[in-house]
Amino acid sequence: MTDPSRRASGLRTWFSVNGRLEFVLTLASVTLLTGACVALILLPRNAGPLQLATDEAEVIGTTANLGDPRLTPVRQDLQPFGPILVRQVAAGGSSEALLVAHPSHRTDLDVLEQQLAPAIAAVSATWGTGWNRAPVIVVAGTPAEFTALTRAAGTTAEVAAVALTGSYVPGTEPTEQRIVFNPDARRRVGDEGLATLLRHELTHVATRAATGDGAPLWLTEGYAEYVAQRGQGSTFSQIAPTLTTRLRAGVLPTDLTADADFTGTDAPYAYETAWSACAFLADRYGPDTLTTLYQRLATGPQDRAASDAAFAAVLGTTRADLLDGWQAWLRGRAG
Ligand SMILES: [Zn+2]
């Protein structure tokens, strides 16, 4: 048997020798397994030179064209973790999506393949079709592999999925984007939960070209979860159990969720609260107006005055009235 600590140490050694994965991981969104919630984490840019591996993971089952240039870095990154299955899926984009997993996660691949086209359609229904709609999606086979593939995002075992993207250039489509699922995600959230995670992460991919580093998390995470949940039939308390508990105890959010609240043990509450703010805005002003607000406010860090100006310009309201309306909306859903 392999000693896990030795195996992990070996991985670290392998990755310290081969720094290739660091090349594009300048932004990552993280979906937690606890509370189906998510953080957008901004990572420092690592502009180090690429070190290309010579080995690529063996492809043992595929419907894909192995000459697809997007597959090469995936095979290189997954090479230490064993053979892979690769599927190329036409899901509405100008090119096909790539789905990759090890044979141990063949069922995850089946679920993702089945859910991909409707998920892309769902994201496009709210955001629009102005994104490539051809994601590269990887299911990690083991926790060690997940950590290795997402380590630049600072992930832990509680993270269900990560969207890794390239650096932000306003108005341009990032060239390197990859969604990575935790090997335990489907076991812990089920097939429907996996589909929700997929829609959430796809929303980050779709909106990346309009999302600047430092954008307010209540908006970027709230919007991704709003899109993920929209029209799926889940109840308020199913989507936001922690928030529901606090509402029933008479505790209302008094301001939009601060970025600092998205880390730590109370993170699920932050994500749920962010979702509720976006769900309220879509309910009150319409999904298109919510999207317009996203496009205006997600370009980078926003101070209070800039946010207030956006509320006035896009929503025709003040922060105080917006908060009053949100609180009243929440009271009506506390059950
Ligand atoms: Zn997210």
Short mmCIF file of C-alpha atoms and ligand atoms in Angstrom, two decimals:
data_model
loop_
_atom_site.label_atom_id
_atom_site.label_comp_id
_atom_site.label_asym_id
_atom_site.label_seq_id
_atom_site.Cartn_x
_atom_site.Cartn_y
_atom_site.Cartn_z
CA MET A 1 0.00 0.00 0.00
CA THR A 2 1.08 3.51 -0.67
CA ASP A 3 1.61 5.61 2.41
CA PRO A 4 -0.71 8.63 1.84
CA SER A 5 1.74 11.08 3.38
CA ARG A 6 4.50 9.80 1.13
CA ARG A 7 2.22 9.98 -1.84
CA ALA A 8 1.27 13.60 -1.01
CA SER A 9 4.89 14.45 -0.50
CA GLY A 10 5.64 12.92 -3.87
CA LEU A 11 2.97 15.07 -5.45
CA ARG A 12 4.40 18.18 -3.94
CA THR A 13 7.77 17.24 -5.26
CA TRP A 14 6.36 16.58 -8.69
CA PHE A 15 4.61 19.91 -8.76
CA SER A 16 7.52 21.84 -7.37
CA VAL A 17 9.59 20.45 -10.21
CA ASN A 18 6.86 21.05 -12.69
CA GLY A 19 5.28 24.47 -12.14
CA ARG A 20 3.16 24.26 -15.25
CA LEU A 21 -0.20 24.49 -13.53
CA GLU A 22 0.49 27.95 -12.25
CA PHE A 23 0.16 29.53 -15.65
CA VAL A 24 -3.40 30.64 -15.82
CA LEU A 25 -4.82 30.42 -12.36
CA THR A 26 -5.38 34.07 -11.76
CA LEU A 27 -8.98 33.76 -10.77
CA ALA A 28 -10.97 30.95 -9.33
CA SER A 29 -14.46 30.53 -8.08
CA VAL A 30 -14.97 28.00 -5.38
CA THR A 31 -18.16 26.19 -4.58
CA LEU A 32 -18.30 24.70 -1.11
CA LEU A 33 -19.91 21.36 -0.43
CA THR A 34 -21.38 22.77 2.73
CA GLY A 35 -24.45 24.80 1.93
CA ALA A 36 -23.97 24.69 -1.84
CA CYS A 37 -22.14 27.92 -1.73
CA VAL A 38 -19.37 29.56 -3.47
CA ALA A 39 -16.55 32.06 -3.25
CA LEU A 40 -14.80 33.99 -5.93
CA ILE A 41 -11.17 34.01 -4.98
CA LEU A 42 -8.74 36.30 -6.61
CA LEU A 43 -5.30 34.91 -7.02
CA PRO A 44 -2.05 36.72 -7.58
CA ARG A 45 -0.87 36.44 -11.11
CA ASN A 46 2.00 34.08 -11.55
CA ALA A 47 3.84 35.07 -14.64
CA GLY A 48 6.52 32.42 -14.35
CA PRO A 49 7.69 30.61 -17.43
CA LEU A 50 5.88 27.51 -18.49
CA GLN A 51 7.55 24.21 -17.92
CA LEU A 52 6.08 21.77 -20.31
CA ALA A 53 5.75 18.18 -19.23
CA THR A 54 6.80 15.50 -21.60
CA ASP A 55 4.16 13.02 -20.50
CA GLU A 56 0.43 13.09 -21.02
CA ALA A 57 -2.28 11.02 -19.40
CA GLU A 58 -3.25 7.96 -21.37
CA VAL A 59 -6.69 8.32 -22.92
CA ILE A 60 -8.47 4.98 -22.58
CA GLY A 61 -11.94 5.93 -23.68
CA THR A 62 -12.90 8.85 -25.81
CA THR A 63 -15.36 10.31 -28.22
CA ALA A 64 -13.02 13.24 -28.70
CA ASN A 65 -10.58 14.28 -31.32
CA LEU A 66 -7.29 13.79 -29.50
CA GLY A 67 -5.81 16.56 -31.62
CA ASP A 68 -7.99 19.14 -29.84
CA PRO A 69 -5.39 21.63 -28.58
CA ARG A 70 -7.36 22.18 -25.36
CA LEU A 71 -6.81 18.55 -24.45
CA THR A 72 -3.02 18.72 -24.36
CA PRO A 73 -2.66 20.77 -21.12
CA VAL A 74 -5.38 18.68 -19.48
CA ARG A 75 -3.58 15.44 -20.33
CA GLN A 76 -0.33 16.89 -19.05
CA ASP A 77 -1.86 18.01 -15.77
CA LEU A 78 -3.62 14.70 -15.21
CA GLN A 79 -0.73 12.49 -16.24
CA PRO A 80 0.37 11.70 -12.65
CA PHE A 81 -3.11 10.50 -11.76
CA GLY A 82 -3.66 7.74 -14.26
CA PRO A 83 -5.62 7.06 -17.44
CA ILE A 84 -8.55 9.26 -18.41
CA LEU A 85 -11.83 9.16 -20.22
CA VAL A 86 -12.47 12.07 -22.54
CA ARG A 87 -15.76 13.09 -24.07
CA GLN A 88 -16.37 15.78 -26.61
CA VAL A 89 -19.89 17.13 -26.29
CA ALA A 90 -21.77 19.44 -28.63
CA ALA A 91 -23.61 21.65 -26.18
CA GLY A 92 -24.58 24.75 -28.09
CA GLY A 93 -21.27 26.54 -28.47
CA SER A 94 -19.23 27.27 -31.54
CA SER A 95 -16.93 24.41 -30.56
CA GLU A 96 -17.54 21.33 -28.46
CA ALA A 97 -17.14 20.99 -24.72
CA LEU A 98 -14.50 18.65 -23.30
CA LEU A 99 -15.37 16.43 -20.33
CA VAL A 100 -12.56 14.53 -18.63
CA ALA A 101 -12.52 12.06 -15.74
CA HIS A 102 -10.80 8.91 -14.63
CA PRO A 103 -12.63 5.58 -15.04
CA SER A 104 -13.53 5.65 -11.33
CA HIS A 105 -15.79 8.63 -12.07
CA ARG A 106 -17.45 7.42 -15.22
CA THR A 107 -20.92 8.03 -13.75
CA ASP A 108 -20.02 11.63 -12.91
CA LEU A 109 -19.05 12.02 -16.53
CA ASP A 110 -22.39 10.54 -17.62
CA VAL A 111 -24.32 13.01 -15.41
CA LEU A 112 -22.28 15.99 -16.54
CA GLU A 113 -22.61 15.00 -20.20
CA GLN A 114 -26.37 14.73 -19.80
CA GLN A 115 -26.64 18.03 -17.91
CA LEU A 116 -24.24 20.11 -19.94
CA ALA A 117 -26.43 21.30 -22.80
CA PRO A 118 -29.35 22.28 -20.54
CA ALA A 119 -26.92 23.97 -18.14
CA ILE A 120 -25.35 26.03 -20.91
CA ALA A 121 -28.82 26.91 -22.16
CA ALA A 122 -29.86 27.96 -18.64
CA VAL A 123 -26.83 30.22 -18.19
CA SER A 124 -27.33 31.71 -21.65
CA ALA A 125 -31.01 32.36 -20.92
CA THR A 126 -30.01 34.82 -18.22
CA TRP A 127 -26.58 36.06 -19.28
CA GLY A 128 -26.97 35.80 -23.04
CA THR A 129 -25.02 33.76 -25.57
CA GLY A 130 -21.99 36.03 -25.79
CA TRP A 131 -19.53 33.49 -24.40
CA ASN A 132 -17.85 30.47 -25.93
CA ARG A 133 -20.22 27.86 -24.43
CA ALA A 134 -17.49 25.24 -24.89
CA PRO A 135 -16.13 24.58 -21.41
CA VAL A 136 -13.34 22.24 -20.39
CA ILE A 137 -14.52 20.25 -17.37
CA VAL A 138 -12.44 17.86 -15.25
CA VAL A 139 -13.59 15.55 -12.47
CA ALA A 140 -10.71 14.85 -10.10
CA GLY A 141 -10.30 11.22 -9.15
CA THR A 142 -8.97 11.66 -5.63
CA PRO A 143 -8.77 14.42 -3.02
CA ALA A 144 -5.03 14.65 -3.64
CA GLU A 145 -5.61 15.16 -7.34
CA PHE A 146 -8.30 17.79 -6.67
CA THR A 147 -5.96 19.67 -4.37
CA ALA A 148 -3.20 19.46 -6.92
CA LEU A 149 -5.36 20.65 -9.80
CA THR A 150 -6.85 23.53 -7.83
CA ARG A 151 -4.14 24.33 -5.34
CA ALA A 152 -3.66 27.84 -6.69
CA ALA A 153 -7.21 28.55 -5.53
CA GLY A 154 -6.34 27.49 -1.98
CA THR A 155 -9.00 24.82 -1.98
CA THR A 156 -9.87 22.46 0.84
CA ALA A 157 -11.78 19.20 1.04
CA GLU A 158 -15.00 21.19 1.50
CA VAL A 159 -14.75 22.75 -1.92
CA ALA A 160 -17.05 21.06 -4.42
CA ALA A 161 -16.01 22.70 -7.64
CA VAL A 162 -13.70 25.37 -8.93
CA ALA A 163 -13.76 27.48 -12.05
CA LEU A 164 -10.22 28.44 -12.97
CA THR A 165 -9.75 31.17 -15.49
CA GLY A 166 -7.11 33.31 -17.04
CA SER A 167 -6.39 36.91 -16.27
CA TYR A 168 -8.99 39.57 -16.83
CA VAL A 169 -8.78 41.68 -19.90
CA PRO A 170 -11.89 43.87 -20.15
CA GLY A 171 -14.18 42.86 -22.95
CA THR A 172 -12.18 39.88 -24.13
CA GLU A 173 -12.91 36.23 -23.69
CA PRO A 174 -10.40 34.52 -21.41
CA THR A 175 -8.55 31.86 -23.33
CA GLU A 176 -7.84 29.45 -20.50
CA GLN A 177 -10.81 28.30 -18.48
CA ARG A 178 -11.38 25.04 -16.71
CA ILE A 179 -13.97 23.76 -14.26
CA VAL A 180 -12.69 21.15 -11.79
CA PHE A 181 -15.01 19.03 -9.66
CA ASN A 182 -14.16 17.49 -6.30
CA PRO A 183 -14.16 13.67 -6.55
CA ASP A 184 -16.76 13.54 -3.75
CA ALA A 185 -19.07 16.25 -5.08
CA ARG A 186 -21.65 13.99 -6.71
CA ARG A 187 -21.69 11.57 -3.79
CA ARG A 188 -22.36 14.44 -1.41
CA VAL A 189 -24.83 16.59 -3.34
CA GLY A 190 -26.39 14.06 -5.72
CA ASP A 191 -27.00 14.30 -9.44
CA GLU A 192 -29.22 17.38 -9.18
CA GLY A 193 -26.75 19.07 -6.88
CA LEU A 194 -23.98 18.35 -9.37
CA ALA A 195 -26.06 19.97 -12.10
CA THR A 196 -26.54 23.03 -9.88
CA LEU A 197 -22.80 23.24 -9.28
CA LEU A 198 -22.26 22.95 -13.02
CA ARG A 199 -24.62 25.84 -13.77
CA HIS A 200 -22.97 27.94 -11.05
CA GLU A 201 -19.45 27.38 -12.34
CA LEU A 202 -20.53 27.83 -15.94
CA THR A 203 -21.95 31.21 -14.93
CA HIS A 204 -18.51 32.24 -13.70
CA VAL A 205 -17.02 31.09 -16.98
CA ALA A 206 -19.67 32.92 -18.99
CA THR A 207 -19.32 36.16 -17.04
CA ARG A 208 -15.55 36.12 -16.76
CA ALA A 209 -14.97 38.59 -19.56
CA ALA A 210 -17.18 41.07 -17.69
CA THR A 211 -15.80 40.34 -14.22
CA GLY A 212 -12.85 42.29 -12.92
CA ASP A 213 -10.56 41.31 -10.07
CA GLY A 214 -11.97 42.65 -6.83
CA ALA A 215 -15.59 42.76 -8.00
CA PRO A 216 -18.02 42.63 -5.07
CA LEU A 217 -18.62 39.03 -4.05
CA TRP A 218 -22.24 39.58 -3.08
CA LEU A 219 -22.83 40.25 -6.77
CA THR A 220 -20.51 37.75 -8.45
CA GLU A 221 -21.39 34.83 -6.17
CA GLY A 222 -25.00 35.86 -5.74
CA TYR A 223 -25.47 36.15 -9.49
CA ALA A 224 -23.83 32.77 -10.20
CA GLU A 225 -26.05 31.07 -7.67
CA TYR A 226 -29.12 32.96 -8.89
CA VAL A 227 -28.46 31.70 -12.42
CA ALA A 228 -27.77 28.19 -11.10
CA GLN A 229 -31.06 28.07 -9.20
CA ARG A 230 -33.29 30.03 -11.54
CA GLY A 231 -36.29 28.05 -12.73
CA GLN A 232 -35.14 24.81 -11.11
CA GLY A 233 -38.03 24.56 -8.67
CA SER A 234 -36.09 24.57 -5.41
CA THR A 235 -37.71 26.38 -2.50
CA PHE A 236 -36.20 29.31 -0.66
CA SER A 237 -35.37 27.18 2.37
CA GLN A 238 -33.80 24.47 0.19
CA ILE A 239 -31.53 27.00 -1.49
CA ALA A 240 -30.78 29.00 1.66
CA PRO A 241 -31.20 26.84 4.77
CA THR A 242 -28.88 28.85 6.99
CA LEU A 243 -30.46 32.15 6.00
CA THR A 244 -33.93 30.68 6.56
CA THR A 245 -33.02 29.60 10.09
CA ARG A 246 -31.80 33.09 10.94
CA LEU A 247 -34.78 34.77 9.35
CA ARG A 248 -37.08 32.60 11.44
CA ALA A 249 -35.10 33.75 14.48
CA GLY A 250 -35.78 37.34 13.47
CA VAL A 251 -32.28 38.09 12.19
CA LEU A 252 -32.20 40.10 8.96
CA PRO A 253 -29.16 41.16 6.96
CA THR A 254 -28.61 44.88 7.41
CA ASP A 255 -26.35 45.46 4.41
CA LEU A 256 -25.12 43.72 1.30
CA THR A 257 -22.73 40.93 2.22
CA ALA A 258 -19.16 42.12 2.68
CA ASP A 259 -16.35 40.28 0.88
CA ALA A 260 -14.71 39.33 4.19
CA ASP A 261 -17.81 37.35 5.18
CA PHE A 262 -17.26 34.84 2.38
CA THR A 263 -14.49 33.04 4.23
CA GLY A 264 -14.57 31.19 7.51
CA THR A 265 -17.14 29.07 9.25
CA ASP A 266 -20.04 31.41 8.50
CA ALA A 267 -19.36 31.39 4.77
CA PRO A 268 -22.53 29.44 3.87
CA TYR A 269 -24.63 32.26 5.31
CA ALA A 270 -22.72 34.78 3.20
CA TYR A 271 -23.30 32.83 -0.02
CA GLU A 272 -26.95 32.25 0.70
CA THR A 273 -27.46 35.90 1.60
CA ALA A 274 -25.73 36.99 -1.60
CA TRP A 275 -27.98 34.67 -3.58
CA SER A 276 -31.04 36.14 -1.86
CA ALA A 277 -30.00 39.69 -2.73
CA CYS A 278 -29.74 38.78 -6.41
CA ALA A 279 -32.95 36.75 -6.30
CA PHE A 280 -34.70 39.76 -4.80
CA LEU A 281 -33.29 42.11 -7.43
CA ALA A 282 -34.38 39.77 -10.22
CA ASP A 283 -37.82 39.43 -8.65
CA ARG A 284 -38.28 43.17 -8.18
CA TYR A 285 -36.55 44.58 -11.25
CA GLY A 286 -36.35 41.61 -13.61
CA PRO A 287 -33.48 39.26 -14.50
CA ASP A 288 -32.30 41.47 -17.36
CA THR A 289 -31.90 44.43 -14.99
CA LEU A 290 -29.97 42.23 -12.58
CA THR A 291 -27.68 41.30 -15.45
CA THR A 292 -27.27 44.97 -16.36
CA LEU A 293 -26.33 45.72 -12.75
CA TYR A 294 -23.79 42.89 -12.86
CA GLN A 295 -22.22 44.27 -16.02
CA ARG A 296 -21.91 47.68 -14.42
CA LEU A 297 -20.68 46.67 -10.94
CA ALA A 298 -18.58 43.56 -11.59
CA THR A 299 -15.84 45.38 -13.47
CA GLY A 300 -13.71 45.64 -10.34
CA PRO A 301 -13.71 46.88 -6.76
CA GLN A 302 -16.58 49.27 -6.03
CA ASP A 303 -16.69 51.74 -3.20
CA ARG A 304 -19.95 52.70 -1.59
CA ALA A 305 -20.42 55.78 -3.77
CA ALA A 306 -19.90 53.81 -6.99
CA SER A 307 -22.38 51.17 -5.87
CA ASP A 308 -24.91 53.82 -4.90
CA ALA A 309 -24.50 55.46 -8.31
CA ALA A 310 -25.15 52.11 -10.01
CA PHE A 311 -28.27 51.50 -7.90
CA ALA A 312 -29.55 54.91 -8.95
CA ALA A 313 -28.67 54.52 -12.62
CA VAL A 314 -29.70 50.89 -13.15
CA LEU A 315 -32.43 50.38 -10.56
CA GLY A 316 -33.60 53.95 -10.08
CA THR A 317 -33.38 53.57 -6.33
CA THR A 318 -31.25 54.36 -3.31
CA ARG A 319 -29.29 51.90 -1.21
CA ALA A 320 -31.62 52.53 1.71
CA ASP A 321 -34.72 51.78 -0.33
CA LEU A 322 -33.05 48.74 -1.86
CA LEU A 323 -32.18 47.36 1.58
CA ASP A 324 -35.67 48.08 2.87
CA GLY A 325 -37.18 46.27 -0.09
CA TRP A 326 -34.83 43.30 0.29
CA GLN A 327 -35.58 42.97 3.99
CA ALA A 328 -39.32 43.06 3.37
CA TRP A 329 -38.91 40.46 0.62
CA LEU A 330 -36.90 38.25 2.99
CA ARG A 331 -39.49 38.61 5.77
CA GLY A 332 -42.07 37.31 3.36
CA ARG A 333 -40.01 34.19 2.72
CA ALA A 334 -38.95 33.26 6.22
CA GLY A 335 -41.94 30.98 6.58
ZN ZN B 1 -18.93 30.90 -7.39
#
